[in-house]
Amino acid sequence: MTMTERPVEDTGEASACCECHDSVGPQPEVEPPEFARERVNRRWNEVLQETRVAQTGVQILFGFLLSVAFTPLFRELETFDRVVYVITVVLGASATGALIAPVSIHRFLSGQRMKDDVVETAGRLMIGGMVLLALTIGCTLLLILRLVVPGVLAEILVGTVMLWFGYCWYVLPVHLRRRAARRILTRKEGDRT
């Protein structure tokens, strides 16, 4: 894949996400064109920043999970809680792998002029890693709350937290993306009339 120094065409969906994302202040009517190389470099830098934040969280959580098996209380866990623990550790390891993978992919493919592919793959791995991280957090909460809170209240609290994660991490971004796309579409239709 070669990158050219020509402006990226406005296809609507990609710029819909970045239009509101890239600047803090009011949007100018016409933005200067972004060259293909500038765009892929900006997107890669964004992925790196996002990866750093997610990696730190998942690594701390995974370290905590690994230490749980060596505590005296672990031996007293019921079978269900041990199964949840094993699932949680596997989810945590999988999340760690997915969230660190962009670094490995970049290292192996650096200099191969494949940055577009690397950015796209890294973005998908980040989304998958975030799903796995959310599930890891949910299972960790379930383990902890089942020891602290009596009855089904633990499951209700975990379910509520997972719904909140789903809203914050997935529903809200999708809503914002669609709203930005509608705004651009409305603006384009207004320009035609």
mmCIF file with all atom_site columns, C-alpha atoms in Angstrom:
data_model
loop_
_atom_site.group_PDB
_atom_site.id
_atom_site.type_symbol
_atom_site.label_atom_id
_atom_site.label_alt_id
_atom_site.label_comp_id
_atom_site.label_asym_id
_atom_site.label_entity_id
_atom_site.label_seq_id
_atom_site.pdbx_PDB_ins_code
_atom_site.Cartn_x
_atom_site.Cartn_y
_atom_site.Cartn_z
_atom_site.occupancy
_atom_site.B_iso_or_equiv
_atom_site.pdbx_formal_charge
_atom_site.auth_seq_id
_atom_site.auth_comp_id
_atom_site.auth_asym_id
_atom_site.auth_atom_id
_atom_site.pdbx_PDB_model_num
ATOM 1   C CA . MET A 1 1   ? 0.000   0.000   0.000  1.00 0.00 ? 1   MET A CA 1
ATOM 2   C CA . THR A 1 2   ? 1.379   3.407   -0.863 1.00 0.00 ? 2   THR A CA 1
ATOM 3   C CA . MET A 1 3   ? 0.356   6.672   0.632  1.00 0.00 ? 3   MET A CA 1
ATOM 4   C CA . THR A 1 4   ? -0.006  9.691   -1.563 1.00 0.00 ? 4   THR A CA 1
ATOM 5   C CA . GLU A 1 5   ? 0.093   13.317  -0.657 1.00 0.00 ? 5   GLU A CA 1
ATOM 6   C CA . ARG A 1 6   ? -3.410  14.106  -1.848 1.00 0.00 ? 6   ARG A CA 1
ATOM 7   C CA . PRO A 1 7   ? -6.257  15.260  0.346  1.00 0.00 ? 7   PRO A CA 1
ATOM 8   C CA . VAL A 1 8   ? -8.609  12.647  1.727  1.00 0.00 ? 8   VAL A CA 1
ATOM 9   C CA . GLU A 1 9   ? -12.063 12.896  0.197  1.00 0.00 ? 9   GLU A CA 1
ATOM 10  C CA . ASP A 1 10  ? -14.938 13.562  2.569  1.00 0.00 ? 10  ASP A CA 1
ATOM 11  C CA . THR A 1 11  ? -16.993 10.357  2.562  1.00 0.00 ? 11  THR A CA 1
ATOM 12  C CA . GLY A 1 12  ? -19.237 11.409  5.405  1.00 0.00 ? 12  GLY A CA 1
ATOM 13  C CA . GLU A 1 13  ? -18.916 8.551   7.901  1.00 0.00 ? 13  GLU A CA 1
ATOM 14  C CA . ALA A 1 14  ? -15.204 8.795   8.627  1.00 0.00 ? 14  ALA A CA 1
ATOM 15  C CA . SER A 1 15  ? -15.237 12.552  8.814  1.00 0.00 ? 15  SER A CA 1
ATOM 16  C CA . ALA A 1 16  ? -18.423 12.466  10.880 1.00 0.00 ? 16  ALA A CA 1
ATOM 17  C CA . CYS A 1 17  ? -16.538 10.804  13.676 1.00 0.00 ? 17  CYS A CA 1
ATOM 18  C CA . CYS A 1 18  ? -13.465 12.993  13.420 1.00 0.00 ? 18  CYS A CA 1
ATOM 19  C CA . GLU A 1 19  ? -15.239 16.288  12.780 1.00 0.00 ? 19  GLU A CA 1
ATOM 20  C CA . CYS A 1 20  ? -16.499 16.556  16.342 1.00 0.00 ? 20  CYS A CA 1
ATOM 21  C CA . HIS A 1 21  ? -13.565 14.635  17.763 1.00 0.00 ? 21  HIS A CA 1
ATOM 22  C CA . ASP A 1 22  ? -10.603 16.590  16.437 1.00 0.00 ? 22  ASP A CA 1
ATOM 23  C CA . SER A 1 23  ? -11.215 20.079  17.759 1.00 0.00 ? 23  SER A CA 1
ATOM 24  C CA . VAL A 1 24  ? -12.492 21.673  20.903 1.00 0.00 ? 24  VAL A CA 1
ATOM 25  C CA . GLY A 1 25  ? -13.956 24.943  19.703 1.00 0.00 ? 25  GLY A CA 1
ATOM 26  C CA . PRO A 1 26  ? -16.666 25.763  17.202 1.00 0.00 ? 26  PRO A CA 1
ATOM 27  C CA . GLN A 1 27  ? -16.283 24.116  13.810 1.00 0.00 ? 27  GLN A CA 1
ATOM 28  C CA . PRO A 1 28  ? -15.366 26.307  10.845 1.00 0.00 ? 28  PRO A CA 1
ATOM 29  C CA . GLU A 1 29  ? -17.630 26.072  7.820  1.00 0.00 ? 29  GLU A CA 1
ATOM 30  C CA . VAL A 1 30  ? -14.877 24.572  5.664  1.00 0.00 ? 30  VAL A CA 1
ATOM 31  C CA . GLU A 1 31  ? -12.001 22.602  7.113  1.00 0.00 ? 31  GLU A CA 1
ATOM 32  C CA . PRO A 1 32  ? -8.702  22.488  5.287  1.00 0.00 ? 32  PRO A CA 1
ATOM 33  C CA . PRO A 1 33  ? -8.125  19.156  3.549  1.00 0.00 ? 33  PRO A CA 1
ATOM 34  C CA . GLU A 1 34  ? -6.179  16.533  5.461  1.00 0.00 ? 34  GLU A CA 1
ATOM 35  C CA . PHE A 1 35  ? -3.585  14.674  3.442  1.00 0.00 ? 35  PHE A CA 1
ATOM 36  C CA . ALA A 1 36  ? -3.728  10.860  3.482  1.00 0.00 ? 36  ALA A CA 1
ATOM 37  C CA . ARG A 1 37  ? -0.403  10.544  5.311  1.00 0.00 ? 37  ARG A CA 1
ATOM 38  C CA . GLU A 1 38  ? -1.408  13.167  7.901  1.00 0.00 ? 38  GLU A CA 1
ATOM 39  C CA . ARG A 1 39  ? -4.691  11.401  8.505  1.00 0.00 ? 39  ARG A CA 1
ATOM 40  C CA . VAL A 1 40  ? -3.213  7.934   9.006  1.00 0.00 ? 40  VAL A CA 1
ATOM 41  C CA . ASN A 1 41  ? -0.512  9.353   11.298 1.00 0.00 ? 41  ASN A CA 1
ATOM 42  C CA . ARG A 1 42  ? -3.128  11.197  13.350 1.00 0.00 ? 42  ARG A CA 1
ATOM 43  C CA . ARG A 1 43  ? -5.279  8.071   13.587 1.00 0.00 ? 43  ARG A CA 1
ATOM 44  C CA . TRP A 1 44  ? -2.262  5.986   14.654 1.00 0.00 ? 44  TRP A CA 1
ATOM 45  C CA . ASN A 1 45  ? -1.367  8.493   17.367 1.00 0.00 ? 45  ASN A CA 1
ATOM 46  C CA . GLU A 1 46  ? -4.966  8.362   18.624 1.00 0.00 ? 46  GLU A CA 1
ATOM 47  C CA . VAL A 1 47  ? -4.850  4.560   18.757 1.00 0.00 ? 47  VAL A CA 1
ATOM 48  C CA . LEU A 1 48  ? -1.575  4.715   20.698 1.00 0.00 ? 48  LEU A CA 1
ATOM 49  C CA . GLN A 1 49  ? -3.023  7.097   23.276 1.00 0.00 ? 49  GLN A CA 1
ATOM 50  C CA . GLU A 1 50  ? -6.170  4.995   23.690 1.00 0.00 ? 50  GLU A CA 1
ATOM 51  C CA . THR A 1 51  ? -4.090  1.828   23.967 1.00 0.00 ? 51  THR A CA 1
ATOM 52  C CA . ARG A 1 52  ? -1.933  3.319   26.730 1.00 0.00 ? 52  ARG A CA 1
ATOM 53  C CA . VAL A 1 53  ? -4.975  4.127   28.845 1.00 0.00 ? 53  VAL A CA 1
ATOM 54  C CA . ALA A 1 54  ? -6.639  0.747   28.325 1.00 0.00 ? 54  ALA A CA 1
ATOM 55  C CA . GLN A 1 55  ? -3.417  -1.246  28.781 1.00 0.00 ? 55  GLN A CA 1
ATOM 56  C CA . THR A 1 56  ? -2.716  0.298   32.149 1.00 0.00 ? 56  THR A CA 1
ATOM 57  C CA . GLY A 1 57  ? -6.164  -0.539  33.467 1.00 0.00 ? 57  GLY A CA 1
ATOM 58  C CA . VAL A 1 58  ? -6.241  -4.090  32.175 1.00 0.00 ? 58  VAL A CA 1
ATOM 59  C CA . GLN A 1 59  ? -2.733  -4.864  33.419 1.00 0.00 ? 59  GLN A CA 1
ATOM 60  C CA . ILE A 1 60  ? -3.505  -3.642  36.949 1.00 0.00 ? 60  ILE A CA 1
ATOM 61  C CA . LEU A 1 61  ? -6.762  -5.591  37.005 1.00 0.00 ? 61  LEU A CA 1
ATOM 62  C CA . PHE A 1 62  ? -5.104  -8.729  35.625 1.00 0.00 ? 62  PHE A CA 1
ATOM 63  C CA . GLY A 1 63  ? -2.322  -8.505  38.234 1.00 0.00 ? 63  GLY A CA 1
ATOM 64  C CA . PHE A 1 64  ? -4.944  -8.253  40.968 1.00 0.00 ? 64  PHE A CA 1
ATOM 65  C CA . LEU A 1 65  ? -6.786  -11.277 39.578 1.00 0.00 ? 65  LEU A CA 1
ATOM 66  C CA . LEU A 1 66  ? -3.647  -13.389 39.499 1.00 0.00 ? 66  LEU A CA 1
ATOM 67  C CA . SER A 1 67  ? -2.894  -12.614 43.138 1.00 0.00 ? 67  SER A CA 1
ATOM 68  C CA . VAL A 1 68  ? -6.377  -13.675 44.316 1.00 0.00 ? 68  VAL A CA 1
ATOM 69  C CA . ALA A 1 69  ? -5.618  -17.385 43.847 1.00 0.00 ? 69  ALA A CA 1
ATOM 70  C CA . PHE A 1 70  ? -2.856  -17.154 46.450 1.00 0.00 ? 70  PHE A CA 1
ATOM 71  C CA . THR A 1 71  ? -5.002  -15.719 49.257 1.00 0.00 ? 71  THR A CA 1
ATOM 72  C CA . PRO A 1 72  ? -6.370  -17.881 52.102 1.00 0.00 ? 72  PRO A CA 1
ATOM 73  C CA . LEU A 1 73  ? -9.956  -16.856 51.269 1.00 0.00 ? 73  LEU A CA 1
ATOM 74  C CA . PHE A 1 74  ? -9.634  -18.372 47.790 1.00 0.00 ? 74  PHE A CA 1
ATOM 75  C CA . ARG A 1 75  ? -9.559  -21.897 49.228 1.00 0.00 ? 75  ARG A CA 1
ATOM 76  C CA . GLU A 1 76  ? -12.971 -21.279 50.802 1.00 0.00 ? 76  GLU A CA 1
ATOM 77  C CA . LEU A 1 77  ? -14.697 -20.234 47.570 1.00 0.00 ? 77  LEU A CA 1
ATOM 78  C CA . GLU A 1 78  ? -17.640 -22.279 46.339 1.00 0.00 ? 78  GLU A CA 1
ATOM 79  C CA . THR A 1 79  ? -17.458 -24.081 42.992 1.00 0.00 ? 79  THR A CA 1
ATOM 80  C CA . PHE A 1 80  ? -19.513 -21.386 41.232 1.00 0.00 ? 80  PHE A CA 1
ATOM 81  C CA . ASP A 1 81  ? -17.145 -18.667 42.453 1.00 0.00 ? 81  ASP A CA 1
ATOM 82  C CA . ARG A 1 82  ? -14.107 -20.680 41.335 1.00 0.00 ? 82  ARG A CA 1
ATOM 83  C CA . VAL A 1 83  ? -15.647 -21.084 37.872 1.00 0.00 ? 83  VAL A CA 1
ATOM 84  C CA . VAL A 1 84  ? -16.334 -17.332 37.730 1.00 0.00 ? 84  VAL A CA 1
ATOM 85  C CA . TYR A 1 85  ? -12.730 -16.728 38.822 1.00 0.00 ? 85  TYR A CA 1
ATOM 86  C CA . VAL A 1 86  ? -11.317 -18.947 36.045 1.00 0.00 ? 86  VAL A CA 1
ATOM 87  C CA . ILE A 1 87  ? -13.539 -17.256 33.458 1.00 0.00 ? 87  ILE A CA 1
ATOM 88  C CA . THR A 1 88  ? -12.475 -13.858 34.775 1.00 0.00 ? 88  THR A CA 1
ATOM 89  C CA . VAL A 1 89  ? -8.764  -14.683 34.547 1.00 0.00 ? 89  VAL A CA 1
ATOM 90  C CA . VAL A 1 90  ? -9.171  -16.022 30.998 1.00 0.00 ? 90  VAL A CA 1
ATOM 91  C CA . LEU A 1 91  ? -11.131 -12.901 30.001 1.00 0.00 ? 91  LEU A CA 1
ATOM 92  C CA . GLY A 1 92  ? -8.472  -10.692 31.615 1.00 0.00 ? 92  GLY A CA 1
ATOM 93  C CA . ALA A 1 93  ? -5.657  -12.497 29.802 1.00 0.00 ? 93  ALA A CA 1
ATOM 94  C CA . SER A 1 94  ? -7.566  -12.217 26.515 1.00 0.00 ? 94  SER A CA 1
ATOM 95  C CA . ALA A 1 95  ? -8.205  -8.499  27.072 1.00 0.00 ? 95  ALA A CA 1
ATOM 96  C CA . THR A 1 96  ? -4.521  -7.983  27.850 1.00 0.00 ? 96  THR A CA 1
ATOM 97  C CA . GLY A 1 97  ? -3.552  -9.782  24.648 1.00 0.00 ? 97  GLY A CA 1
ATOM 98  C CA . ALA A 1 98  ? -5.981  -7.800  22.497 1.00 0.00 ? 98  ALA A CA 1
ATOM 99  C CA . LEU A 1 99  ? -4.989  -4.449  23.984 1.00 0.00 ? 99  LEU A CA 1
ATOM 100 C CA . ILE A 1 100 ? -1.235  -5.087  23.672 1.00 0.00 ? 100 ILE A CA 1
ATOM 101 C CA . ALA A 1 101 ? -1.493  -6.604  20.164 1.00 0.00 ? 101 ALA A CA 1
ATOM 102 C CA . PRO A 1 102 ? -1.394  -3.225  18.329 1.00 0.00 ? 102 PRO A CA 1
ATOM 103 C CA . VAL A 1 103 ? 2.116   -2.662  19.681 1.00 0.00 ? 103 VAL A CA 1
ATOM 104 C CA . SER A 1 104 ? 3.285   -6.061  18.432 1.00 0.00 ? 104 SER A CA 1
ATOM 105 C CA . ILE A 1 105 ? 1.609   -5.619  15.060 1.00 0.00 ? 105 ILE A CA 1
ATOM 106 C CA . HIS A 1 106 ? 3.200   -2.214  14.659 1.00 0.00 ? 106 HIS A CA 1
ATOM 107 C CA . ARG A 1 107 ? 6.621   -3.562  15.592 1.00 0.00 ? 107 ARG A CA 1
ATOM 108 C CA . PHE A 1 108 ? 6.410   -6.443  13.083 1.00 0.00 ? 108 PHE A CA 1
ATOM 109 C CA . LEU A 1 109 ? 5.037   -4.307  10.262 1.00 0.00 ? 109 LEU A CA 1
ATOM 110 C CA . SER A 1 110 ? 6.958   -1.088  10.889 1.00 0.00 ? 110 SER A CA 1
ATOM 111 C CA . GLY A 1 111 ? 8.503   0.219   7.688  1.00 0.00 ? 111 GLY A CA 1
ATOM 112 C CA . GLN A 1 112 ? 6.337   -1.972  5.460  1.00 0.00 ? 112 GLN A CA 1
ATOM 113 C CA . ARG A 1 113 ? 4.160   0.969   4.339  1.00 0.00 ? 113 ARG A CA 1
ATOM 114 C CA . MET A 1 114 ? 1.076   -0.712  5.787  1.00 0.00 ? 114 MET A CA 1
ATOM 115 C CA . LYS A 1 115 ? 0.085   1.923   8.323  1.00 0.00 ? 115 LYS A CA 1
ATOM 116 C CA . ASP A 1 116 ? -3.510  2.096   7.036  1.00 0.00 ? 116 ASP A CA 1
ATOM 117 C CA . ASP A 1 117 ? -3.890  -1.655  7.635  1.00 0.00 ? 117 ASP A CA 1
ATOM 118 C CA . VAL A 1 118 ? -2.155  -1.437  11.003 1.00 0.00 ? 118 VAL A CA 1
ATOM 119 C CA . VAL A 1 119 ? -4.423  1.398   12.152 1.00 0.00 ? 119 VAL A CA 1
ATOM 120 C CA . GLU A 1 120 ? -7.560  -0.428  11.003 1.00 0.00 ? 120 GLU A CA 1
ATOM 121 C CA . THR A 1 121 ? -6.544  -3.707  12.661 1.00 0.00 ? 121 THR A CA 1
ATOM 122 C CA . ALA A 1 122 ? -5.430  -1.945  15.844 1.00 0.00 ? 122 ALA A CA 1
ATOM 123 C CA . GLY A 1 123 ? -8.779  -0.177  16.056 1.00 0.00 ? 123 GLY A CA 1
ATOM 124 C CA . ARG A 1 124 ? -10.642 -3.465  15.784 1.00 0.00 ? 124 ARG A CA 1
ATOM 125 C CA . LEU A 1 125 ? -8.405  -5.096  18.386 1.00 0.00 ? 125 LEU A CA 1
ATOM 126 C CA . MET A 1 126 ? -9.038  -2.147  20.701 1.00 0.00 ? 126 MET A CA 1
ATOM 127 C CA . ILE A 1 127 ? -12.799 -2.597  20.380 1.00 0.00 ? 127 ILE A CA 1
ATOM 128 C CA . GLY A 1 128 ? -12.496 -6.328  21.027 1.00 0.00 ? 128 GLY A CA 1
ATOM 129 C CA . GLY A 1 129 ? -10.162 -5.678  23.932 1.00 0.00 ? 129 GLY A CA 1
ATOM 130 C CA . MET A 1 130 ? -12.599 -3.191  25.425 1.00 0.00 ? 130 MET A CA 1
ATOM 131 C CA . VAL A 1 131 ? -15.420 -5.754  25.241 1.00 0.00 ? 131 VAL A CA 1
ATOM 132 C CA . LEU A 1 132 ? -13.196 -8.303  26.969 1.00 0.00 ? 132 LEU A CA 1
ATOM 133 C CA . LEU A 1 133 ? -12.150 -5.703  29.547 1.00 0.00 ? 133 LEU A CA 1
ATOM 134 C CA . ALA A 1 134 ? -15.768 -4.835  30.317 1.00 0.00 ? 134 ALA A CA 1
ATOM 135 C CA . LEU A 1 135 ? -16.566 -8.528  30.786 1.00 0.00 ? 135 LEU A CA 1
ATOM 136 C CA . THR A 1 136 ? -13.493 -8.941  33.001 1.00 0.00 ? 136 THR A CA 1
ATOM 137 C CA . ILE A 1 137 ? -14.591 -6.020  35.168 1.00 0.00 ? 137 ILE A CA 1
ATOM 138 C CA . GLY A 1 138 ? -18.116 -7.421  35.372 1.00 0.00 ? 138 GLY A CA 1
ATOM 139 C CA . CYS A 1 139 ? -16.889 -10.857 36.456 1.00 0.00 ? 139 CYS A CA 1
ATOM 140 C CA . THR A 1 140 ? -14.477 -9.299  38.956 1.00 0.00 ? 140 THR A CA 1
ATOM 141 C CA . LEU A 1 141 ? -17.336 -7.298  40.439 1.00 0.00 ? 141 LEU A CA 1
ATOM 142 C CA . LEU A 1 142 ? -19.430 -10.450 40.628 1.00 0.00 ? 142 LEU A CA 1
ATOM 143 C CA . LEU A 1 143 ? -16.688 -12.264 42.532 1.00 0.00 ? 143 LEU A CA 1
ATOM 144 C CA . ILE A 1 144 ? -16.229 -9.432  44.998 1.00 0.00 ? 144 ILE A CA 1
ATOM 145 C CA . LEU A 1 145 ? -19.883 -8.543  45.488 1.00 0.00 ? 145 LEU A CA 1
ATOM 146 C CA . ARG A 1 146 ? -20.955 -12.173 46.018 1.00 0.00 ? 146 ARG A CA 1
ATOM 147 C CA . LEU A 1 147 ? -18.685 -12.187 49.068 1.00 0.00 ? 147 LEU A CA 1
ATOM 148 C CA . VAL A 1 148 ? -19.882 -8.831  50.395 1.00 0.00 ? 148 VAL A CA 1
ATOM 149 C CA . VAL A 1 149 ? -23.570 -8.456  49.464 1.00 0.00 ? 149 VAL A CA 1
ATOM 150 C CA . PRO A 1 150 ? -26.205 -11.036 50.440 1.00 0.00 ? 150 PRO A CA 1
ATOM 151 C CA . GLY A 1 151 ? -28.611 -12.700 47.996 1.00 0.00 ? 151 GLY A CA 1
ATOM 152 C CA . VAL A 1 152 ? -29.217 -11.666 44.397 1.00 0.00 ? 152 VAL A CA 1
ATOM 153 C CA . LEU A 1 153 ? -28.321 -8.047  45.083 1.00 0.00 ? 153 LEU A CA 1
ATOM 154 C CA . ALA A 1 154 ? -24.772 -8.769  43.869 1.00 0.00 ? 154 ALA A CA 1
ATOM 155 C CA . GLU A 1 155 ? -26.045 -9.940  40.476 1.00 0.00 ? 155 GLU A CA 1
ATOM 156 C CA . ILE A 1 156 ? -28.394 -6.941  40.201 1.00 0.00 ? 156 ILE A CA 1
ATOM 157 C CA . LEU A 1 157 ? -25.559 -4.520  40.980 1.00 0.00 ? 157 LEU A CA 1
ATOM 158 C CA . VAL A 1 158 ? -23.242 -6.201  38.464 1.00 0.00 ? 158 VAL A CA 1
ATOM 159 C CA . GLY A 1 159 ? -25.990 -6.157  35.825 1.00 0.00 ? 159 GLY A CA 1
ATOM 160 C CA . THR A 1 160 ? -26.550 -2.450  36.451 1.00 0.00 ? 160 THR A CA 1
ATOM 161 C CA . VAL A 1 161 ? -22.832 -1.679  36.167 1.00 0.00 ? 161 VAL A CA 1
ATOM 162 C CA . MET A 1 162 ? -22.585 -3.702  32.948 1.00 0.00 ? 162 MET A CA 1
ATOM 163 C CA . LEU A 1 163 ? -25.527 -1.794  31.469 1.00 0.00 ? 163 LEU A CA 1
ATOM 164 C CA . TRP A 1 164 ? -23.763 1.440   32.419 1.00 0.00 ? 164 TRP A CA 1
ATOM 165 C CA . PHE A 1 165 ? -20.568 0.236   30.697 1.00 0.00 ? 165 PHE A CA 1
ATOM 166 C CA . GLY A 1 166 ? -22.563 -0.711  27.617 1.00 0.00 ? 166 GLY A CA 1
ATOM 167 C CA . TYR A 1 167 ? -24.148 2.722   27.535 1.00 0.00 ? 167 TYR A CA 1
ATOM 168 C CA . CYS A 1 168 ? -20.911 4.689   28.133 1.00 0.00 ? 168 CYS A CA 1
ATOM 169 C CA . TRP A 1 169 ? -18.594 2.608   25.970 1.00 0.00 ? 169 TRP A CA 1
ATOM 170 C CA . TYR A 1 170 ? -20.842 1.610   23.059 1.00 0.00 ? 170 TYR A CA 1
ATOM 171 C CA . VAL A 1 171 ? -24.337 3.138   22.920 1.00 0.00 ? 171 VAL A CA 1
ATOM 172 C CA . LEU A 1 172 ? -23.209 6.729   23.535 1.00 0.00 ? 172 LEU A CA 1
ATOM 173 C CA . PRO A 1 173 ? -20.395 6.702   20.930 1.00 0.00 ? 173 PRO A CA 1
ATOM 174 C CA . VAL A 1 174 ? -22.684 5.117   18.324 1.00 0.00 ? 174 VAL A CA 1
ATOM 175 C CA . HIS A 1 175 ? -25.354 7.729   19.099 1.00 0.00 ? 175 HIS A CA 1
ATOM 176 C CA . LEU A 1 176 ? -22.831 10.582  18.767 1.00 0.00 ? 176 LEU A CA 1
ATOM 177 C CA . ARG A 1 177 ? -21.507 9.161   15.505 1.00 0.00 ? 177 ARG A CA 1
ATOM 178 C CA . ARG A 1 178 ? -25.002 8.896   14.016 1.00 0.00 ? 178 ARG A CA 1
ATOM 179 C CA . ARG A 1 179 ? -25.904 12.395  15.180 1.00 0.00 ? 179 ARG A CA 1
ATOM 180 C CA . ALA A 1 180 ? -22.764 13.808  13.563 1.00 0.00 ? 180 ALA A CA 1
ATOM 181 C CA . ALA A 1 181 ? -23.509 11.906  10.345 1.00 0.00 ? 181 ALA A CA 1
ATOM 182 C CA . ARG A 1 182 ? -27.072 13.318  10.294 1.00 0.00 ? 182 ARG A CA 1
ATOM 183 C CA . ARG A 1 183 ? -25.713 16.828  10.873 1.00 0.00 ? 183 ARG A CA 1
ATOM 184 C CA . ILE A 1 184 ? -23.295 16.475  7.940  1.00 0.00 ? 184 ILE A CA 1
ATOM 185 C CA . LEU A 1 185 ? -26.030 15.050  5.734  1.00 0.00 ? 185 LEU A CA 1
ATOM 186 C CA . THR A 1 186 ? -28.328 17.946  6.649  1.00 0.00 ? 186 THR A CA 1
ATOM 187 C CA . ARG A 1 187 ? -25.519 20.417  5.939  1.00 0.00 ? 187 ARG A CA 1
ATOM 188 C CA . LYS A 1 188 ? -24.852 18.837  2.529  1.00 0.00 ? 188 LYS A CA 1
ATOM 189 C CA . GLU A 1 189 ? -28.555 18.876  1.635  1.00 0.00 ? 189 GLU A CA 1
ATOM 190 C CA . GLY A 1 190 ? -28.693 22.532  2.680  1.00 0.00 ? 190 GLY A CA 1
ATOM 191 C CA . ASP A 1 191 ? -25.727 23.309  0.425  1.00 0.00 ? 191 ASP A CA 1
ATOM 192 C CA . ARG A 1 192 ? -27.523 21.741  -2.558 1.00 0.00 ? 192 ARG A CA 1
ATOM 193 C CA . THR A 1 193 ? -30.618 23.909  -2.152 1.00 0.00 ? 193 THR A CA 1
#
